[in-house]
């Protein structure tokens, strides 16, 4: 009996978002990911769980980290992995997402991993293809594997997420990472705060299951986890915040602001970091930072997700 | 042309405040008589007699906001295909928007539309001309010459004129020609890439929102300019509660102001967007339920004068895309009446007021023939089974584009027959 079959069956065909997953679904993926961490730490990292399966990574936005993480995850599971970086291929010229999807679908992949600048792109794709779809980030909507890897990192450091206070800081408005994390953390019983300038908060934020703050010292007070978000460069020059230096002064995570949080609070960042914009180097590289751990957990979570979606029992027992 | 007599019909004619059972006599393309008294009038020689068995006869609907793909995007809709869709929906006259390629900003193009309509359309097509050349929001078009060649109104279609001075001059100059300027009001800067109503739903979907203020601010500006100039201003497509209040205030202030709402904003709200359903991407966006209710109330009270379909054909190349990349707009000619009748069946808006807003009021507002069953009027009418239940099916849609918001919707009330100038152009 392979270890994969000892986990309960994941009841979804796609992973399009955290929205729609139960706490049990999330815990299942985290449990599977824990097992995958062990595989990645062995000298022999290759398993045969997805041998013969085809994985296509369809990235409409450049992303070195997420794409290589998915690629490595697939390879460690023994899948054949193909990367379609649409940003640099002829596909970009005029072909619609649906047409590209149909073309790829005709090649009969087992799993499509998509990143796209438009919210809802992964869901649209899932309607049109016959294989499983994993959302690797769609616009400002969701980035479920990021939220799962964040949760795994926290769970491994603190044992459980329930009752922890997590402060998500920065550009919540444009952040798919923030949305996925808000849903996931609420599902697992954490208390969620968001901290940032009001120009970077979505409308109705107070009804999204979080407590909003505009001051870092208040928002971080006694927090167990501080999650920083990336601020896109084009949003710093007067459009949403006046300048980098003003943003760093009020919302950049430095030693002074971090003091408000619990002494052993975890510092997280989904990467890539803008050092000196949203986070000071001394904090990013400091003892509370688990940023590198997050990267390691990323591979494990993606292995877990793909194994769960392509569970061999699903084909045996018909479509779940 | 043979004469027709409709007997035993429930006749609702808002132009005369008439709601009674009677007969409608049509001869030589005109209404000869309509009402209870007409029953006693003899049928003309050789007339076709139709026993309506209590079904409804109303003046043909006049749809004041219809986007057509001809010229330039005939694969989406031609003047002919739009006219067939209109006829099936009980619409006997449409005002066609100038958002075509090329833009209808020149008398020759108005003549092209009228000629094409004469040759291919089965309902009355009235072109509206652009307010500004190329819809660019800068230079005024030739209102006088355009009007003379047959343009019934001026509008920049989907575009909002950003420059208030251009609006002021257009309203002032149009006044001299007795022309209505019909504008949509969506501030491009405030809208800023927004694709749906701003609020919790948009926030969860990760879609940039459009605040109500993006509509209200240019609307308030235009209403003030209407007061200043005395020009006839029509706020073409309102969507928010505050907009309706602003129009009501301007009317009380005796500005020559009227307002319209699309059927979609009376029937749907932001929740209908669901999981990124691009057919529900509209401009203005579908708003909150409170706004929808405010639109219904404004229609009932008369603060909003007319209802349009805002028929806007889009096909797969503009709709089968991620939500934020998709074009705005939905078709609506064929479902306009049946969807509007929901408001009657729910008891929200009386039937008389509804037909007024769909026919009589737009005729009056834009100075068009029709909108009435008074003797001597053109015999533009529809025979309607008020209660007939049906389901909207894509396969039945006559429009060349299928982007309806009502696919699968259960509607009550169906057009049985449509007549334009005494000629039957549709029979169910």
mmCIF file of N, CA and C in Angstrom, chain B residues 200-321:
data_model
loop_
_atom_site.group_PDB
_atom_site.id
_atom_site.type_symbol
_atom_site.label_atom_id
_atom_site.label_comp_id
_atom_site.label_asym_id
_atom_site.label_seq_id
_atom_site.Cartn_x
_atom_site.Cartn_y
_atom_site.Cartn_z
ATOM 1 N N UNK B 200 -18.544 44.397 -1.288
ATOM 2 C CA UNK B 200 -18.039 43.139 -0.760
ATOM 3 C C UNK B 200 -17.909 42.065 -1.840
ATOM 4 N N UNK B 201 -18.899 41.982 -2.745
ATOM 5 C CA UNK B 201 -18.851 40.926 -3.771
ATOM 6 C C UNK B 201 -17.630 41.092 -4.660
ATOM 7 N N UNK B 202 -17.411 42.323 -5.124
ATOM 8 C CA UNK B 202 -16.247 42.582 -5.971
ATOM 9 C C UNK B 202 -14.968 42.292 -5.196
ATOM 10 N N UNK B 203 -14.956 42.654 -3.915
ATOM 11 C CA UNK B 203 -13.746 42.453 -3.120
ATOM 12 C C UNK B 203 -13.403 40.976 -3.010
ATOM 13 N N UNK B 204 -14.402 40.134 -2.772
ATOM 14 C CA UNK B 204 -14.120 38.696 -2.677
ATOM 15 C C UNK B 204 -13.701 38.116 -4.017
ATOM 16 N N UNK B 205 -14.293 38.612 -5.085
ATOM 17 C CA UNK B 205 -13.938 38.096 -6.406
ATOM 18 C C UNK B 205 -12.586 38.627 -6.879
ATOM 19 N N UNK B 206 -12.062 39.607 -6.149
ATOM 20 C CA UNK B 206 -10.789 40.193 -6.558
ATOM 21 C C UNK B 206 -10.916 41.040 -7.807
ATOM 22 N N UNK B 207 -12.122 41.576 -8.048
ATOM 23 C CA UNK B 207 -12.346 42.404 -9.229
ATOM 24 C C UNK B 207 -12.384 43.871 -8.827
ATOM 25 N N UNK B 208 -11.735 44.738 -9.612
ATOM 26 C CA UNK B 208 -11.790 46.158 -9.287
ATOM 27 C C UNK B 208 -13.223 46.676 -9.359
ATOM 28 N N UNK B 209 -13.632 47.447 -8.383
ATOM 29 C CA UNK B 209 -15.013 47.900 -8.288
ATOM 30 C C UNK B 209 -15.230 49.280 -8.891
ATOM 31 N N UNK B 210 -16.496 49.559 -9.181
ATOM 32 C CA UNK B 210 -16.900 50.884 -9.668
ATOM 33 C C UNK B 210 -17.851 51.460 -8.629
ATOM 34 N N UNK B 211 -17.464 52.553 -8.022
ATOM 35 C CA UNK B 211 -18.306 53.175 -7.013
ATOM 36 C C UNK B 211 -19.491 53.860 -7.682
ATOM 37 N N UNK B 212 -20.588 53.976 -6.949
ATOM 38 C CA UNK B 212 -21.764 54.676 -7.460
ATOM 39 C C UNK B 212 -21.392 56.105 -7.864
ATOM 40 N N UNK B 213 -20.437 56.690 -7.167
ATOM 41 C CA UNK B 213 -20.037 58.081 -7.434
ATOM 42 C C UNK B 213 -19.504 58.271 -8.851
ATOM 43 N N UNK B 214 -18.975 57.201 -9.461
ATOM 44 C CA UNK B 214 -18.492 57.317 -10.843
ATOM 45 C C UNK B 214 -19.644 57.672 -11.777
ATOM 46 N N UNK B 215 -20.855 57.273 -11.409
ATOM 47 C CA UNK B 215 -22.042 57.629 -12.194
ATOM 48 C C UNK B 215 -22.623 58.964 -11.735
ATOM 49 N N UNK B 216 -22.655 59.148 -10.425
ATOM 50 C CA UNK B 216 -23.386 60.285 -9.864
ATOM 51 C C UNK B 216 -22.686 61.613 -10.145
ATOM 52 N N UNK B 217 -21.363 61.614 -10.070
ATOM 53 C CA UNK B 217 -20.654 62.892 -10.220
ATOM 54 C C UNK B 217 -20.852 63.485 -11.621
ATOM 55 N N UNK B 218 -20.587 62.723 -12.709
ATOM 56 C CA UNK B 218 -20.890 63.314 -14.027
ATOM 57 C C UNK B 218 -22.385 63.560 -14.245
ATOM 58 N N UNK B 219 -23.236 62.753 -13.619
ATOM 59 C CA UNK B 219 -24.685 62.971 -13.758
ATOM 60 C C UNK B 219 -25.078 64.308 -13.142
ATOM 61 N N UNK B 220 -24.613 64.555 -11.915
ATOM 62 C CA UNK B 220 -24.924 65.826 -11.246
ATOM 63 C C UNK B 220 -24.407 67.004 -12.075
ATOM 64 N N UNK B 221 -23.230 66.813 -12.638
ATOM 65 C CA UNK B 221 -22.657 67.854 -13.491
ATOM 66 C C UNK B 221 -23.576 68.127 -14.680
ATOM 67 N N UNK B 222 -24.005 67.063 -15.355
ATOM 68 C CA UNK B 222 -24.853 67.228 -16.535
ATOM 69 C C UNK B 222 -26.202 67.852 -16.168
ATOM 70 N N UNK B 223 -26.749 67.452 -15.013
ATOM 71 C CA UNK B 223 -28.047 68.002 -14.608
ATOM 72 C C UNK B 223 -27.936 69.499 -14.359
ATOM 73 N N UNK B 224 -26.819 69.909 -13.783
ATOM 74 C CA UNK B 224 -26.608 71.351 -13.574
ATOM 75 C C UNK B 224 -26.469 72.075 -14.900
ATOM 76 N N UNK B 225 -25.769 71.444 -15.839
ATOM 77 C CA UNK B 225 -25.597 72.071 -17.149
ATOM 78 C C UNK B 225 -26.928 72.124 -17.897
ATOM 79 N N UNK B 226 -27.784 71.139 -17.671
ATOM 80 C CA UNK B 226 -29.118 71.167 -18.288
ATOM 81 C C UNK B 226 -29.909 72.348 -17.737
ATOM 82 N N UNK B 227 -29.814 72.571 -16.427
ATOM 83 C CA UNK B 227 -30.491 73.734 -15.822
ATOM 84 C C UNK B 227 -29.931 75.018 -16.397
ATOM 85 N N UNK B 228 -28.611 75.079 -16.487
ATOM 86 C CA UNK B 228 -27.936 76.286 -16.960
ATOM 87 C C UNK B 228 -28.337 76.614 -18.397
ATOM 88 N N UNK B 229 -28.390 75.589 -19.249
ATOM 89 C CA UNK B 229 -28.575 75.843 -20.676
ATOM 90 C C UNK B 229 -30.034 75.809 -21.110
ATOM 91 N N UNK B 230 -30.890 75.128 -20.334
ATOM 92 C CA UNK B 230 -32.262 74.941 -20.785
ATOM 93 C C UNK B 230 -32.375 73.906 -21.883
ATOM 94 N N UNK B 231 -31.299 73.174 -22.153
ATOM 95 C CA UNK B 231 -31.317 72.134 -23.178
ATOM 96 C C UNK B 231 -32.053 70.903 -22.688
ATOM 97 N N UNK B 232 -32.527 70.084 -23.653
ATOM 98 C CA UNK B 232 -33.241 68.857 -23.296
ATOM 99 C C UNK B 232 -32.222 67.748 -23.073
ATOM 100 N N UNK B 233 -32.143 67.304 -21.839
ATOM 101 C CA UNK B 233 -31.127 66.328 -21.447
ATOM 102 C C UNK B 233 -31.795 65.042 -21.023
ATOM 103 N N UNK B 234 -31.271 63.948 -21.536
ATOM 104 C CA UNK B 234 -31.791 62.633 -21.136
ATOM 105 C C UNK B 234 -30.661 61.823 -20.512
ATOM 106 N N UNK B 235 -30.808 61.501 -19.228
ATOM 107 C CA UNK B 235 -29.840 60.644 -18.541
ATOM 108 C C UNK B 235 -30.179 59.211 -18.940
ATOM 109 N N UNK B 236 -29.338 58.632 -19.807
ATOM 110 C CA UNK B 236 -29.770 57.455 -20.559
ATOM 111 C C UNK B 236 -29.827 56.166 -19.753
ATOM 112 N N UNK B 237 -28.931 56.008 -18.800
ATOM 113 C CA UNK B 237 -28.844 54.684 -18.172
ATOM 114 C C UNK B 237 -28.432 54.829 -16.720
ATOM 115 N N UNK B 238 -29.404 54.978 -15.860
ATOM 116 C CA UNK B 238 -29.099 55.148 -14.441
ATOM 117 C C UNK B 238 -29.040 53.791 -13.745
ATOM 118 N N UNK B 239 -28.282 53.746 -12.655
ATOM 119 C CA UNK B 239 -28.190 52.467 -11.952
ATOM 120 C C UNK B 239 -28.199 52.598 -10.433
ATOM 121 N N UNK B 240 -28.139 53.816 -9.909
ATOM 122 C CA UNK B 240 -28.040 53.915 -8.453
ATOM 123 C C UNK B 240 -29.192 54.727 -7.856
ATOM 124 N N UNK B 241 -29.475 54.426 -6.603
ATOM 125 C CA UNK B 241 -30.546 55.115 -5.885
ATOM 126 C C UNK B 241 -30.315 56.627 -5.887
ATOM 127 N N UNK B 242 -29.075 57.042 -5.679
ATOM 128 C CA UNK B 242 -28.771 58.475 -5.603
ATOM 129 C C UNK B 242 -28.998 59.156 -6.956
ATOM 130 N N UNK B 243 -28.729 58.420 -8.041
ATOM 131 C CA UNK B 243 -28.945 58.990 -9.374
ATOM 132 C C UNK B 243 -30.415 59.337 -9.578
ATOM 133 N N UNK B 244 -31.277 58.425 -9.170
ATOM 134 C CA UNK B 244 -32.717 58.659 -9.337
ATOM 135 C C UNK B 244 -33.151 59.882 -8.527
ATOM 136 N N UNK B 245 -32.604 60.008 -7.317
ATOM 137 C CA UNK B 245 -32.936 61.184 -6.493
ATOM 138 C C UNK B 245 -32.462 62.464 -7.173
ATOM 139 N N UNK B 246 -31.253 62.415 -7.750
ATOM 140 C CA UNK B 246 -30.692 63.610 -8.393
ATOM 141 C C UNK B 246 -31.576 64.043 -9.557
ATOM 142 N N UNK B 247 -32.061 63.074 -10.335
ATOM 143 C CA UNK B 247 -32.919 63.403 -11.473
ATOM 144 C C UNK B 247 -34.243 63.987 -10.979
ATOM 145 N N UNK B 248 -34.803 63.366 -9.938
ATOM 146 C CA UNK B 248 -36.071 63.871 -9.397
ATOM 147 C C UNK B 248 -35.911 65.321 -8.935
ATOM 148 N N UNK B 249 -34.770 65.625 -8.313
ATOM 149 C CA UNK B 249 -34.518 66.998 -7.854
ATOM 150 C C UNK B 249 -34.427 67.963 -9.029
ATOM 151 N N UNK B 250 -33.698 67.540 -10.069
ATOM 152 C CA UNK B 250 -33.543 68.414 -11.236
ATOM 153 C C UNK B 250 -34.890 68.677 -11.895
ATOM 154 N N UNK B 251 -35.748 67.635 -11.940
ATOM 155 C CA UNK B 251 -37.084 67.813 -12.516
ATOM 156 C C UNK B 251 -37.893 68.805 -11.695
ATOM 157 N N UNK B 252 -37.805 68.676 -10.367
ATOM 158 C CA UNK B 252 -38.532 69.587 -9.482
ATOM 159 C C UNK B 252 -38.046 71.011 -9.682
ATOM 160 N N UNK B 253 -36.808 71.125 -10.117
ATOM 161 C CA UNK B 253 -36.189 72.421 -10.365
ATOM 162 C C UNK B 253 -36.515 72.925 -11.768
ATOM 163 N N UNK B 254 -37.422 72.222 -12.434
ATOM 164 C CA UNK B 254 -37.909 72.515 -13.778
ATOM 165 C C UNK B 254 -36.832 72.544 -14.857
ATOM 166 N N UNK B 255 -35.820 71.707 -14.681
ATOM 167 C CA UNK B 255 -34.881 71.497 -15.786
ATOM 168 C C UNK B 255 -35.553 70.578 -16.792
ATOM 169 N N UNK B 256 -35.176 70.699 -18.076
ATOM 170 C CA UNK B 256 -35.770 69.825 -19.102
ATOM 171 C C UNK B 256 -35.008 68.504 -19.118
ATOM 172 N N UNK B 257 -35.288 67.727 -18.086
ATOM 173 C CA UNK B 257 -34.506 66.530 -17.849
ATOM 174 C C UNK B 257 -35.410 65.307 -17.835
ATOM 175 N N UNK B 258 -34.927 64.242 -18.457
ATOM 176 C CA UNK B 258 -35.624 62.959 -18.382
ATOM 177 C C UNK B 258 -34.580 61.887 -18.101
ATOM 178 N N UNK B 259 -35.062 60.699 -17.735
ATOM 179 C CA UNK B 259 -34.111 59.647 -17.394
ATOM 180 C C UNK B 259 -34.607 58.294 -17.863
ATOM 181 N N UNK B 260 -33.639 57.426 -18.111
ATOM 182 C CA UNK B 260 -33.949 56.066 -18.529
ATOM 183 C C UNK B 260 -33.178 55.056 -17.694
ATOM 184 N N UNK B 261 -33.664 53.833 -17.747
ATOM 185 C CA UNK B 261 -32.982 52.742 -17.049
ATOM 186 C C UNK B 261 -33.035 51.529 -17.973
ATOM 187 N N UNK B 262 -32.003 50.724 -17.926
ATOM 188 C CA UNK B 262 -32.035 49.505 -18.734
ATOM 189 C C UNK B 262 -32.799 48.438 -17.974
ATOM 190 N N UNK B 263 -33.405 47.542 -18.727
ATOM 191 C CA UNK B 263 -34.182 46.473 -18.113
ATOM 192 C C UNK B 263 -33.317 45.651 -17.157
ATOM 193 N N UNK B 264 -32.024 45.545 -17.481
ATOM 194 C CA UNK B 264 -31.135 44.736 -16.639
ATOM 195 C C UNK B 264 -31.035 45.292 -15.226
ATOM 196 N N UNK B 265 -31.033 46.617 -15.126
ATOM 197 C CA UNK B 265 -30.901 47.235 -13.808
ATOM 198 C C UNK B 265 -32.213 47.225 -13.028
ATOM 199 N N UNK B 266 -33.286 46.826 -13.700
ATOM 200 C CA UNK B 266 -34.559 46.638 -12.999
ATOM 201 C C UNK B 266 -34.739 45.195 -12.551
ATOM 202 N N UNK B 267 -34.009 44.296 -13.211
ATOM 203 C CA UNK B 267 -34.275 42.871 -12.991
ATOM 204 C C UNK B 267 -33.141 42.131 -12.294
ATOM 205 N N UNK B 268 -31.942 42.693 -12.318
ATOM 206 C CA UNK B 268 -30.771 41.950 -11.846
ATOM 207 C C UNK B 268 -29.979 42.792 -10.857
ATOM 208 N N UNK B 269 -29.118 42.109 -10.094
ATOM 209 C CA UNK B 269 -28.197 42.851 -9.241
ATOM 210 C C UNK B 269 -26.811 42.225 -9.276
ATOM 211 N N UNK B 270 -25.894 42.785 -8.498
ATOM 212 C CA UNK B 270 -24.488 42.378 -8.567
ATOM 213 C C UNK B 270 -24.278 40.893 -8.288
ATOM 214 N N UNK B 271 -25.171 40.297 -7.509
ATOM 215 C CA UNK B 271 -24.988 38.889 -7.144
ATOM 216 C C UNK B 271 -25.136 37.990 -8.370
ATOM 217 N N UNK B 272 -25.876 38.485 -9.382
ATOM 218 C CA UNK B 272 -26.038 37.704 -10.605
ATOM 219 C C UNK B 272 -24.721 37.480 -11.348
ATOM 220 N N UNK B 273 -23.705 38.295 -11.052
ATOM 221 C CA UNK B 273 -22.395 38.080 -11.681
ATOM 222 C C UNK B 273 -21.870 36.695 -11.324
ATOM 223 N N UNK B 274 -22.237 36.219 -10.140
ATOM 224 C CA UNK B 274 -21.865 34.860 -9.724
ATOM 225 C C UNK B 274 -20.376 34.624 -9.848
ATOM 226 N N UNK B 275 -20.040 33.484 -10.447
ATOM 227 C CA UNK B 275 -18.638 33.133 -10.649
ATOM 228 C C UNK B 275 -18.143 33.715 -11.964
ATOM 229 N N UNK B 276 -17.945 35.006 -12.009
ATOM 230 C CA UNK B 276 -17.330 35.646 -13.174
ATOM 231 C C UNK B 276 -18.117 35.415 -14.465
ATOM 232 N N UNK B 277 -19.448 35.564 -14.403
ATOM 233 C CA UNK B 277 -20.236 35.368 -15.619
ATOM 234 C C UNK B 277 -20.191 36.637 -16.463
ATOM 235 N N UNK B 278 -19.486 36.562 -17.583
ATOM 236 C CA UNK B 278 -19.187 37.782 -18.345
ATOM 237 C C UNK B 278 -20.418 38.380 -19.017
ATOM 238 N N UNK B 279 -21.478 37.566 -19.237
ATOM 239 C CA UNK B 279 -22.686 38.152 -19.827
ATOM 240 C C UNK B 279 -23.295 39.187 -18.881
ATOM 241 N N UNK B 280 -22.920 39.124 -17.625
ATOM 242 C CA UNK B 280 -23.447 40.059 -16.630
ATOM 243 C C UNK B 280 -22.490 41.219 -16.396
ATOM 244 N N UNK B 281 -21.452 41.307 -17.207
ATOM 245 C CA UNK B 281 -20.595 42.482 -17.144
ATOM 246 C C UNK B 281 -21.272 43.564 -17.980
ATOM 247 N N UNK B 282 -21.763 44.593 -17.317
ATOM 248 C CA UNK B 282 -22.519 45.648 -17.971
ATOM 249 C C UNK B 282 -21.947 46.998 -17.587
ATOM 250 N N UNK B 283 -22.351 48.010 -18.350
ATOM 251 C CA UNK B 283 -21.983 49.373 -17.986
ATOM 252 C C UNK B 283 -23.240 50.232 -18.038
ATOM 253 N N UNK B 284 -23.626 50.898 -16.940
ATOM 254 C CA UNK B 284 -23.054 50.766 -15.604
ATOM 255 C C UNK B 284 -23.166 49.338 -15.088
ATOM 256 N N UNK B 285 -22.356 48.998 -14.086
ATOM 257 C CA UNK B 285 -22.389 47.627 -13.590
ATOM 258 C C UNK B 285 -23.701 47.336 -12.881
ATOM 259 N N UNK B 286 -24.051 46.064 -12.805
ATOM 260 C CA UNK B 286 -25.196 45.681 -11.974
ATOM 261 C C UNK B 286 -24.865 46.089 -10.546
ATOM 262 N N UNK B 287 -25.830 46.727 -9.906
ATOM 263 C CA UNK B 287 -25.570 47.298 -8.574
ATOM 264 C C UNK B 287 -26.156 46.422 -7.477
ATOM 265 N N UNK B 288 -26.152 46.965 -6.273
ATOM 266 C CA UNK B 288 -26.678 46.237 -5.120
ATOM 267 C C UNK B 288 -28.200 46.127 -5.216
ATOM 268 N N UNK B 289 -28.759 45.194 -4.474
ATOM 269 C CA UNK B 289 -30.208 44.990 -4.497
ATOM 270 C C UNK B 289 -30.950 46.275 -4.097
ATOM 271 N N UNK B 290 -30.414 47.055 -3.148
ATOM 272 C CA UNK B 290 -31.085 48.306 -2.757
ATOM 273 C C UNK B 290 -31.202 49.242 -3.956
ATOM 274 N N UNK B 291 -30.158 49.246 -4.787
ATOM 275 C CA UNK B 291 -30.196 50.107 -5.969
ATOM 276 C C UNK B 291 -31.242 49.617 -6.968
ATOM 277 N N UNK B 292 -31.297 48.300 -7.143
ATOM 278 C CA UNK B 292 -32.302 47.755 -8.057
ATOM 279 C C UNK B 292 -33.704 48.156 -7.586
ATOM 280 N N UNK B 293 -33.940 47.996 -6.294
ATOM 281 C CA UNK B 293 -35.254 48.357 -5.759
ATOM 282 C C UNK B 293 -35.536 49.844 -5.955
ATOM 283 N N UNK B 294 -34.498 50.666 -5.803
ATOM 284 C CA UNK B 294 -34.670 52.108 -6.003
ATOM 285 C C UNK B 294 -34.999 52.419 -7.459
ATOM 286 N N UNK B 295 -34.411 51.658 -8.391
ATOM 287 C CA UNK B 295 -34.716 51.846 -9.814
ATOM 288 C C UNK B 295 -36.189 51.504 -10.086
ATOM 289 N N UNK B 296 -36.650 50.408 -9.485
ATOM 290 C CA UNK B 296 -38.043 49.996 -9.672
ATOM 291 C C UNK B 296 -38.978 51.074 -9.133
ATOM 292 N N UNK B 297 -38.663 51.567 -7.955
ATOM 293 C CA UNK B 297 -39.502 52.597 -7.342
ATOM 294 C C UNK B 297 -39.477 53.880 -8.187
ATOM 295 N N UNK B 298 -38.296 54.234 -8.693
ATOM 296 C CA UNK B 298 -38.193 55.451 -9.513
ATOM 297 C C UNK B 298 -38.988 55.302 -10.811
ATOM 298 N N UNK B 299 -39.023 54.086 -11.327
ATOM 299 C CA UNK B 299 -39.825 53.844 -12.528
ATOM 300 C C UNK B 299 -41.311 53.994 -12.200
ATOM 301 N N UNK B 300 -41.697 53.415 -11.079
ATOM 302 C CA UNK B 300 -43.107 53.489 -10.676
ATOM 303 C C UNK B 300 -43.531 54.945 -10.464
ATOM 304 N N UNK B 301 -42.667 55.695 -9.755
ATOM 305 C CA UNK B 301 -43.033 57.071 -9.404
ATOM 306 C C UNK B 301 -42.907 58.022 -10.586
ATOM 307 N N UNK B 302 -42.181 57.613 -11.607
ATOM 308 C CA UNK B 302 -42.001 58.501 -12.755
ATOM 309 C C UNK B 302 -40.725 59.329 -12.705
ATOM 310 N N UNK B 303 -39.957 59.196 -11.625
ATOM 311 C CA UNK B 303 -38.652 59.884 -11.580
ATOM 312 C C UNK B 303 -37.799 59.397 -12.736
ATOM 313 N N UNK B 304 -37.906 58.114 -13.046
ATOM 314 C CA UNK B 304 -37.322 57.560 -14.269
ATOM 315 C C UNK B 304 -38.453 57.427 -15.278
ATOM 316 N N UNK B 305 -38.228 58.008 -16.474
ATOM 317 C CA UNK B 305 -39.297 58.090 -17.458
ATOM 318 C C UNK B 305 -39.459 56.826 -18.287
ATOM 319 N N UNK B 306 -38.319 56.277 -18.725
ATOM 320 C CA UNK B 306 -38.428 55.200 -19.725
ATOM 321 C C UNK B 306 -37.500 54.028 -19.410
ATOM 322 N N UNK B 307 -37.846 52.896 -20.021
ATOM 323 C CA UNK B 307 -37.055 51.677 -19.888
ATOM 324 C C UNK B 307 -36.551 51.289 -21.269
ATOM 325 N N UNK B 308 -35.269 50.953 -21.352
ATOM 326 C CA UNK B 308 -34.718 50.482 -22.626
ATOM 327 C C UNK B 308 -34.156 49.083 -22.431
ATOM 328 N N UNK B 309 -33.869 48.413 -23.546
ATOM 329 C CA UNK B 309 -33.234 47.094 -23.429
ATOM 330 C C UNK B 309 -31.729 47.256 -23.279
ATOM 331 N N UNK B 310 -31.214 48.394 -23.763
ATOM 332 C CA UNK B 310 -29.767 48.583 -23.852
ATOM 333 C C UNK B 310 -29.130 47.394 -24.577
ATOM 334 N N UNK B 311 -29.845 46.903 -25.561
ATOM 335 C CA UNK B 311 -29.419 45.755 -26.377
ATOM 336 C C UNK B 311 -28.010 45.981 -26.919
ATOM 337 N N UNK B 312 -27.101 45.110 -26.555
ATOM 338 C CA UNK B 312 -25.697 45.313 -26.921
ATOM 339 C C UNK B 312 -25.073 43.970 -27.293
ATOM 340 N N UNK B 313 -25.154 43.606 -28.575
ATOM 341 C CA UNK B 313 -24.687 42.279 -28.985
ATOM 342 C C UNK B 313 -23.160 42.156 -28.896
ATOM 343 N N UNK B 314 -22.728 41.105 -28.227
ATOM 344 C CA UNK B 314 -21.300 40.800 -28.136
ATOM 345 C C UNK B 314 -21.173 39.311 -28.408
ATOM 346 N N UNK B 315 -20.069 38.914 -29.008
ATOM 347 C CA UNK B 315 -19.949 37.486 -29.294
ATOM 348 C C UNK B 315 -18.783 36.878 -28.538
ATOM 349 N N UNK B 316 -18.421 35.650 -28.926
ATOM 350 C CA UNK B 316 -17.412 34.940 -28.138
ATOM 351 C C UNK B 316 -16.084 35.674 -28.079
ATOM 352 N N UNK B 317 -15.713 36.369 -29.150
ATOM 353 C CA UNK B 317 -14.400 37.011 -29.103
ATOM 354 C C UNK B 317 -14.362 38.179 -28.123
ATOM 355 N N UNK B 318 -15.518 38.684 -27.715
ATOM 356 C CA UNK B 318 -15.510 39.763 -26.729
ATOM 357 C C UNK B 318 -16.046 39.324 -25.368
ATOM 358 N N UNK B 319 -16.667 38.145 -25.304
ATOM 359 C CA UNK B 319 -17.259 37.699 -24.036
ATOM 360 C C UNK B 319 -16.626 36.440 -23.456
ATOM 361 N N UNK B 320 -16.045 35.577 -24.317
ATOM 362 C CA UNK B 320 -15.490 34.333 -23.781
ATOM 363 C C UNK B 320 -14.061 34.594 -23.295
ATOM 364 N N UNK B 321 -13.963 35.429 -22.307
ATOM 365 C CA UNK B 321 -12.682 35.903 -21.789
ATOM 366 C C UNK B 321 -12.809 35.982 -20.279
#
